[in-house]
Amino acid sequence: MRVARLFFFVSISFLLSISLAAQQTATSSRQALQLLQRSAAALSGGQTLTDVTISGTAHRIAGSDDETGTAVLKGLSSGAGRSDLSLSTGQRSEVQNLTGTELAGAWSGPNRVSHAIAFHNLLTEPAWFFPAFAISRRISGSGFVATYIGHETHNGQAVEHVSVYQSLPFPNVPGMPTFQHLTQVDFFLDATTLLPAAISFSTHPDNNELLDLPIEVRFSDYGPINGAQVPFHVQKYLNNSLILDFQAESVTFNSGLTASSFSL
């Protein structure tokens, strides 16, 4: 029995070492990187964008809640996002900040009580509403691996499908067997313009990172702001059901936002 146990643990250690080695040597496909780079160039218009603030109207649907109001969305290119919704039932806010040595995130409802976001739900994209940052962070950061899935039709639109995951943990963050899966974000780039038509990733219950709840964010109504292309219409779906419909009215770049703006 003791020999069997020893063999079992040696086998597991060997498999884990192989898995870690594969993560460390994984590389992006050339076609995937080229598509992401061309998409980033089309989105930025050649500008260097460090932060964004987008204001507009919002329609939120969650179960029996169906309410409208205004919203302000803020993002940092380095990896932070914030949404503040002023709705008929009160204020709802969410922040995610990946710029520090420790990942942080929280949400609050009308009672303004802050609730921490589970660690495994902080690993995809904090600025999910602004695809320029979602893409630029992945082509400039370390540890990201991009794969070209193929030319396909998504929501009736011809797209180039690229999938990206992070092969190694964030600094000071321990690895986990599901890390690559938890960091995966899929990009659906318009086949002609390469502007993102949608991105998709998964969220999970606080107590179960293995249960995927699919999220898709759809972008449309692109328009130029100081040369950059901004999606003025953003829709967020959870399990194929629309939960947020946002229409932008004003967009501001490089206003000097700092990481301190992304906390509750």
mmCIF file of C-alpha atoms in Angstrom:
data_model
loop_
_atom_site.group_PDB
_atom_site.id
_atom_site.type_symbol
_atom_site.label_atom_id
_atom_site.label_comp_id
_atom_site.label_asym_id
_atom_site.label_seq_id
_atom_site.Cartn_x
_atom_site.Cartn_y
_atom_site.Cartn_z
ATOM 1 C CA MET A 1 0.000 0.000 0.000
ATOM 2 C CA ARG A 2 2.834 2.385 0.925
ATOM 3 C CA VAL A 3 4.584 1.648 -2.384
ATOM 4 C CA ALA A 4 1.345 2.287 -4.293
ATOM 5 C CA ARG A 5 0.889 5.633 -2.580
ATOM 6 C CA LEU A 6 4.475 6.612 -3.305
ATOM 7 C CA PHE A 7 4.021 5.684 -6.965
ATOM 8 C CA PHE A 8 0.808 7.729 -7.099
ATOM 9 C CA PHE A 9 2.414 10.887 -5.696
ATOM 10 C CA VAL A 10 5.483 10.516 -7.929
ATOM 11 C CA SER A 11 3.202 10.146 -10.955
ATOM 12 C CA ILE A 12 1.181 13.231 -10.028
ATOM 13 C CA SER A 13 4.367 15.259 -9.491
ATOM 14 C CA PHE A 14 5.673 14.157 -12.866
ATOM 15 C CA LEU A 15 2.441 15.114 -14.640
ATOM 16 C CA LEU A 16 2.379 18.511 -12.922
ATOM 17 C CA SER A 17 5.981 19.169 -13.954
ATOM 18 C CA ILE A 18 5.104 18.323 -17.566
ATOM 19 C CA SER A 19 2.092 20.643 -17.392
ATOM 20 C CA LEU A 20 4.189 23.504 -15.996
ATOM 21 C CA ALA A 21 6.859 22.989 -18.649
ATOM 22 C CA ALA A 22 4.202 23.090 -21.361
ATOM 23 C CA GLN A 23 2.838 26.353 -19.945
ATOM 24 C CA GLN A 24 6.297 27.899 -19.877
ATOM 25 C CA THR A 25 7.070 26.963 -23.480
ATOM 26 C CA ALA A 26 3.652 27.752 -25.004
ATOM 27 C CA THR A 27 3.838 30.390 -27.725
ATOM 28 C CA SER A 28 1.283 32.371 -29.699
ATOM 29 C CA SER A 29 0.538 31.588 -33.307
ATOM 30 C CA ARG A 30 1.838 34.170 -35.755
ATOM 31 C CA GLN A 31 -1.551 34.594 -37.438
ATOM 32 C CA ALA A 32 -3.320 35.179 -34.108
ATOM 33 C CA LEU A 33 -0.809 37.839 -33.067
ATOM 34 C CA GLN A 34 -0.997 39.594 -36.432
ATOM 35 C CA LEU A 35 -4.796 39.755 -36.256
ATOM 36 C CA LEU A 36 -4.715 41.157 -32.720
ATOM 37 C CA GLN A 37 -2.044 43.717 -33.649
ATOM 38 C CA ARG A 38 -4.028 44.884 -36.677
ATOM 39 C CA SER A 39 -7.180 45.089 -34.574
ATOM 40 C CA ALA A 40 -5.363 47.124 -31.894
ATOM 41 C CA ALA A 41 -4.066 49.519 -34.565
ATOM 42 C CA ALA A 42 -7.565 49.966 -36.011
ATOM 43 C CA LEU A 43 -8.997 50.636 -32.548
ATOM 44 C CA SER A 44 -6.351 53.122 -31.385
ATOM 45 C CA GLY A 45 -5.920 54.994 -34.660
ATOM 46 C CA GLY A 46 -2.223 55.254 -33.868
ATOM 47 C CA GLN A 47 -2.778 56.945 -30.506
ATOM 48 C CA THR A 48 -1.352 55.900 -27.169
ATOM 49 C CA LEU A 49 -4.370 55.383 -24.923
ATOM 50 C CA THR A 50 -3.778 55.038 -21.191
ATOM 51 C CA ASP A 51 -7.246 55.552 -19.735
ATOM 52 C CA VAL A 52 -10.830 56.015 -20.852
ATOM 53 C CA THR A 53 -14.045 57.380 -19.354
ATOM 54 C CA ILE A 54 -17.315 56.615 -21.135
ATOM 55 C CA SER A 55 -20.661 58.072 -20.045
ATOM 56 C CA GLY A 56 -24.080 57.154 -21.350
ATOM 57 C CA THR A 57 -27.406 55.459 -20.708
ATOM 58 C CA ALA A 58 -27.879 51.964 -19.330
ATOM 59 C CA HIS A 59 -30.613 49.339 -19.288
ATOM 60 C CA ARG A 60 -30.053 46.588 -16.692
ATOM 61 C CA ILE A 61 -31.969 43.299 -16.596
ATOM 62 C CA ALA A 62 -31.405 40.828 -13.743
ATOM 63 C CA GLY A 63 -34.201 38.408 -12.897
ATOM 64 C CA SER A 64 -37.272 40.476 -12.057
ATOM 65 C CA ASP A 65 -35.211 43.698 -12.080
ATOM 66 C CA ASP A 66 -35.627 45.687 -15.282
ATOM 67 C CA GLU A 67 -34.421 49.247 -14.875
ATOM 68 C CA THR A 68 -32.863 52.107 -16.779
ATOM 69 C CA GLY A 69 -30.624 55.004 -15.894
ATOM 70 C CA THR A 70 -27.161 56.342 -16.582
ATOM 71 C CA ALA A 71 -23.715 54.786 -16.393
ATOM 72 C CA VAL A 72 -20.075 55.819 -16.249
ATOM 73 C CA LEU A 73 -17.484 53.261 -17.321
ATOM 74 C CA LYS A 74 -13.778 53.793 -16.661
ATOM 75 C CA GLY A 75 -10.723 51.778 -17.651
ATOM 76 C CA LEU A 76 -6.928 51.720 -17.486
ATOM 77 C CA SER A 77 -4.855 50.165 -20.248
ATOM 78 C CA SER A 78 -2.658 48.558 -17.584
ATOM 79 C CA GLY A 79 -5.580 46.450 -16.331
ATOM 80 C CA ALA A 80 -8.369 48.096 -14.364
ATOM 81 C CA GLY A 81 -12.051 48.681 -14.951
ATOM 82 C CA ARG A 82 -14.917 50.377 -13.152
ATOM 83 C CA SER A 83 -18.642 50.633 -13.821
ATOM 84 C CA ASP A 84 -20.986 52.957 -11.909
ATOM 85 C CA LEU A 85 -24.677 52.624 -12.735
ATOM 86 C CA SER A 86 -27.254 55.105 -11.448
ATOM 87 C CA LEU A 87 -30.586 53.313 -11.807
ATOM 88 C CA SER A 88 -34.141 53.643 -10.557
ATOM 89 C CA THR A 89 -33.422 51.389 -7.562
ATOM 90 C CA GLY A 90 -30.158 53.122 -6.681
ATOM 91 C CA GLN A 91 -26.448 53.001 -7.399
ATOM 92 C CA ARG A 92 -24.628 49.839 -8.497
ATOM 93 C CA SER A 93 -20.850 49.748 -8.834
ATOM 94 C CA GLU A 94 -18.169 47.226 -9.707
ATOM 95 C CA VAL A 95 -14.391 47.584 -9.829
ATOM 96 C CA GLN A 96 -11.558 45.291 -10.828
ATOM 97 C CA ASN A 97 -7.915 46.253 -10.511
ATOM 98 C CA LEU A 98 -5.080 44.043 -11.732
ATOM 99 C CA THR A 99 -2.393 46.733 -11.678
ATOM 100 C CA GLY A 100 -1.026 46.103 -8.180
ATOM 101 C CA THR A 101 0.910 43.253 -6.639
ATOM 102 C CA GLU A 102 -2.403 41.694 -5.587
ATOM 103 C CA LEU A 103 -5.537 41.417 -7.700
ATOM 104 C CA ALA A 104 -8.510 43.265 -6.235
ATOM 105 C CA GLY A 105 -12.179 43.630 -7.054
ATOM 106 C CA ALA A 106 -15.477 44.457 -5.392
ATOM 107 C CA TRP A 107 -19.107 45.236 -6.153
ATOM 108 C CA SER A 108 -21.861 47.065 -4.322
ATOM 109 C CA GLY A 109 -25.599 47.500 -4.720
ATOM 110 C CA PRO A 110 -28.075 50.170 -3.656
ATOM 111 C CA ASN A 111 -27.222 49.625 0.038
ATOM 112 C CA ARG A 112 -23.590 50.601 -0.791
ATOM 113 C CA VAL A 113 -22.174 47.588 1.073
ATOM 114 C CA SER A 114 -18.963 46.430 -0.586
ATOM 115 C CA HIS A 115 -18.578 42.750 -1.469
ATOM 116 C CA ALA A 116 -15.276 41.259 -2.580
ATOM 117 C CA ILE A 117 -15.161 39.594 -5.999
ATOM 118 C CA ALA A 118 -13.825 36.038 -5.821
ATOM 119 C CA PHE A 119 -10.207 35.733 -6.978
ATOM 120 C CA HIS A 120 -11.067 33.340 -9.806
ATOM 121 C CA ASN A 121 -13.432 35.952 -11.268
ATOM 122 C CA LEU A 122 -10.659 38.554 -11.559
ATOM 123 C CA LEU A 123 -8.622 36.721 -14.186
ATOM 124 C CA THR A 124 -10.242 37.714 -17.497
ATOM 125 C CA GLU A 125 -10.784 41.361 -18.460
ATOM 126 C CA PRO A 126 -11.528 44.256 -16.090
ATOM 127 C CA ALA A 127 -12.173 46.734 -18.957
ATOM 128 C CA TRP A 128 -14.546 44.351 -20.772
ATOM 129 C CA PHE A 129 -16.499 47.311 -22.188
ATOM 130 C CA PHE A 130 -13.493 48.788 -24.035
ATOM 131 C CA PRO A 131 -11.945 46.304 -26.469
ATOM 132 C CA ALA A 132 -8.903 48.462 -27.245
ATOM 133 C CA PHE A 133 -7.577 47.816 -23.739
ATOM 134 C CA ALA A 134 -8.616 44.157 -23.737
ATOM 135 C CA ILE A 135 -6.491 43.562 -26.827
ATOM 136 C CA SER A 136 -3.542 45.890 -26.155
ATOM 137 C CA ARG A 137 -2.978 44.358 -22.712
ATOM 138 C CA ARG A 138 -2.692 40.917 -24.276
ATOM 139 C CA ILE A 139 -0.241 41.822 -27.028
ATOM 140 C CA SER A 140 1.987 43.939 -24.784
ATOM 141 C CA GLY A 141 1.868 41.899 -21.579
ATOM 142 C CA SER A 142 3.900 38.805 -20.742
ATOM 143 C CA GLY A 143 2.598 35.276 -20.453
ATOM 144 C CA PHE A 144 -0.326 35.600 -22.870
ATOM 145 C CA VAL A 145 -0.749 32.919 -25.534
ATOM 146 C CA ALA A 146 -2.958 33.622 -28.571
ATOM 147 C CA THR A 147 -4.370 30.950 -30.867
ATOM 148 C CA TYR A 148 -6.122 31.461 -34.186
ATOM 149 C CA ILE A 149 -9.344 29.434 -34.124
ATOM 150 C CA GLY A 150 -10.490 30.309 -37.633
ATOM 151 C CA HIS A 151 -12.773 32.255 -39.941
ATOM 152 C CA GLU A 152 -16.379 31.780 -38.896
ATOM 153 C CA THR A 153 -19.801 33.370 -38.549
ATOM 154 C CA HIS A 154 -20.694 34.776 -35.140
ATOM 155 C CA ASN A 155 -24.114 36.315 -34.481
ATOM 156 C CA GLY A 156 -24.628 36.448 -38.236
ATOM 157 C CA GLN A 157 -21.375 38.339 -38.840
ATOM 158 C CA ALA A 158 -18.244 37.088 -40.597
ATOM 159 C CA VAL A 159 -15.404 37.162 -38.056
ATOM 160 C CA GLU A 160 -11.870 36.027 -37.342
ATOM 161 C CA HIS A 161 -11.855 34.083 -34.073
ATOM 162 C CA VAL A 162 -8.810 34.398 -31.793
ATOM 163 C CA SER A 163 -8.556 32.839 -28.343
ATOM 164 C CA VAL A 164 -6.111 34.101 -25.689
ATOM 165 C CA TYR A 165 -5.159 32.680 -22.303
ATOM 166 C CA GLN A 166 -2.443 33.512 -19.793
ATOM 167 C CA SER A 167 0.100 30.729 -19.505
ATOM 168 C CA LEU A 168 1.746 31.839 -16.260
ATOM 169 C CA PRO A 169 0.244 33.342 -13.107
ATOM 170 C CA PHE A 170 0.301 37.036 -12.334
ATOM 171 C CA PRO A 171 3.225 38.262 -10.202
ATOM 172 C CA ASN A 172 2.830 37.111 -6.579
ATOM 173 C CA VAL A 173 -0.178 34.965 -7.517
ATOM 174 C CA PRO A 174 0.129 31.195 -7.049
ATOM 175 C CA GLY A 175 -0.623 28.958 -10.002
ATOM 176 C CA MET A 176 -3.609 26.622 -10.098
ATOM 177 C CA PRO A 177 -4.568 23.695 -12.333
ATOM 178 C CA THR A 178 -7.359 25.689 -14.015
ATOM 179 C CA PHE A 179 -5.409 28.933 -14.450
ATOM 180 C CA GLN A 180 -5.285 28.858 -18.243
ATOM 181 C CA HIS A 181 -8.992 28.173 -18.515
ATOM 182 C CA LEU A 182 -9.902 30.883 -15.989
ATOM 183 C CA THR A 183 -7.914 33.484 -17.961
ATOM 184 C CA GLN A 184 -9.266 32.574 -21.409
ATOM 185 C CA VAL A 185 -10.884 35.346 -23.456
ATOM 186 C CA ASP A 186 -12.124 34.828 -27.006
ATOM 187 C CA PHE A 187 -12.121 37.667 -29.542
ATOM 188 C CA PHE A 188 -14.416 37.778 -32.561
ATOM 189 C CA LEU A 189 -12.972 40.336 -34.993
ATOM 190 C CA ASP A 190 -14.974 41.641 -37.924
ATOM 191 C CA ALA A 191 -13.513 39.901 -40.962
ATOM 192 C CA THR A 192 -13.231 43.165 -42.924
ATOM 193 C CA THR A 193 -12.390 45.904 -40.400
ATOM 194 C CA LEU A 194 -10.943 43.669 -37.636
ATOM 195 C CA LEU A 195 -12.849 45.778 -35.109
ATOM 196 C CA PRO A 196 -14.071 43.455 -32.344
ATOM 197 C CA ALA A 197 -17.678 42.391 -32.809
ATOM 198 C CA ALA A 198 -17.676 40.499 -29.512
ATOM 199 C CA ILE A 199 -15.537 39.044 -26.765
ATOM 200 C CA SER A 200 -16.460 36.093 -24.581
ATOM 201 C CA PHE A 201 -15.199 34.618 -21.334
ATOM 202 C CA SER A 202 -16.606 32.837 -18.285
ATOM 203 C CA THR A 203 -17.527 33.900 -14.805
ATOM 204 C CA HIS A 204 -18.090 31.453 -11.962
ATOM 205 C CA PRO A 205 -19.916 31.110 -8.640
ATOM 206 C CA ASP A 206 -17.879 32.427 -5.735
ATOM 207 C CA ASN A 207 -17.470 28.927 -4.319
ATOM 208 C CA ASN A 208 -16.927 26.973 -7.548
ATOM 209 C CA GLU A 209 -14.352 28.068 -10.119
ATOM 210 C CA LEU A 210 -15.010 24.874 -12.104
ATOM 211 C CA LEU A 211 -18.573 25.856 -13.042
ATOM 212 C CA ASP A 212 -18.529 28.098 -16.136
ATOM 213 C CA LEU A 213 -21.177 30.776 -16.604
ATOM 214 C CA PRO A 214 -20.600 32.154 -20.124
ATOM 215 C CA ILE A 215 -20.420 35.909 -20.656
ATOM 216 C CA GLU A 216 -20.436 37.565 -24.071
ATOM 217 C CA VAL A 217 -19.951 41.278 -24.689
ATOM 218 C CA ARG A 218 -21.095 42.550 -28.082
ATOM 219 C CA PHE A 219 -19.821 45.784 -29.652
ATOM 220 C CA SER A 220 -21.478 47.828 -32.379
ATOM 221 C CA ASP A 221 -22.062 51.380 -33.591
ATOM 222 C CA TYR A 222 -18.335 52.159 -33.799
ATOM 223 C CA GLY A 223 -17.439 55.804 -34.205
ATOM 224 C CA PRO A 224 -14.217 57.875 -34.270
ATOM 225 C CA ILE A 225 -13.074 59.805 -31.215
ATOM 226 C CA ASN A 226 -9.843 61.721 -31.857
ATOM 227 C CA GLY A 227 -8.899 59.081 -34.400
ATOM 228 C CA ALA A 228 -9.660 56.061 -32.214
ATOM 229 C CA GLN A 229 -12.600 53.756 -32.903
ATOM 230 C CA VAL A 230 -15.030 53.383 -29.997
ATOM 231 C CA PRO A 231 -18.053 51.053 -29.824
ATOM 232 C CA PHE A 232 -20.900 53.326 -28.762
ATOM 233 C CA HIS A 233 -23.245 50.375 -28.231
ATOM 234 C CA VAL A 234 -22.173 47.669 -25.765
ATOM 235 C CA GLN A 235 -24.339 44.720 -24.737
ATOM 236 C CA LYS A 236 -23.416 42.221 -22.039
ATOM 237 C CA TYR A 237 -24.968 38.741 -21.978
ATOM 238 C CA LEU A 238 -24.887 36.123 -19.237
ATOM 239 C CA ASN A 239 -25.899 32.596 -20.242
ATOM 240 C CA ASN A 240 -27.183 34.058 -23.532
ATOM 241 C CA SER A 241 -29.518 36.477 -21.717
ATOM 242 C CA LEU A 242 -29.028 40.232 -22.015
ATOM 243 C CA ILE A 243 -28.127 41.729 -18.634
ATOM 244 C CA LEU A 244 -26.801 45.177 -19.640
ATOM 245 C CA ASP A 245 -27.429 47.391 -22.652
ATOM 246 C CA PHE A 246 -25.210 50.475 -22.696
ATOM 247 C CA GLN A 247 -25.311 53.372 -25.170
ATOM 248 C CA ALA A 248 -22.370 55.769 -24.971
ATOM 249 C CA GLU A 249 -22.887 59.507 -25.211
ATOM 250 C CA SER A 250 -19.443 60.899 -24.368
ATOM 251 C CA VAL A 251 -15.914 59.481 -24.399
ATOM 252 C CA THR A 252 -12.748 60.946 -22.857
ATOM 253 C CA PHE A 253 -9.227 59.585 -23.250
ATOM 254 C CA ASN A 254 -6.077 60.091 -21.163
ATOM 255 C CA SER A 255 -7.643 62.200 -18.436
ATOM 256 C CA GLY A 256 -5.090 61.076 -15.873
ATOM 257 C CA LEU A 257 -6.996 58.312 -14.107
ATOM 258 C CA THR A 258 -4.897 56.388 -11.584
ATOM 259 C CA ALA A 259 -5.257 53.067 -9.817
ATOM 260 C CA SER A 260 -6.753 54.873 -6.811
ATOM 261 C CA SER A 261 -9.874 55.523 -8.892
ATOM 262 C CA PHE A 262 -10.551 51.778 -8.985
ATOM 263 C CA SER A 263 -11.609 50.887 -5.473
ATOM 264 C CA LEU A 264 -14.875 50.863 -3.544
#
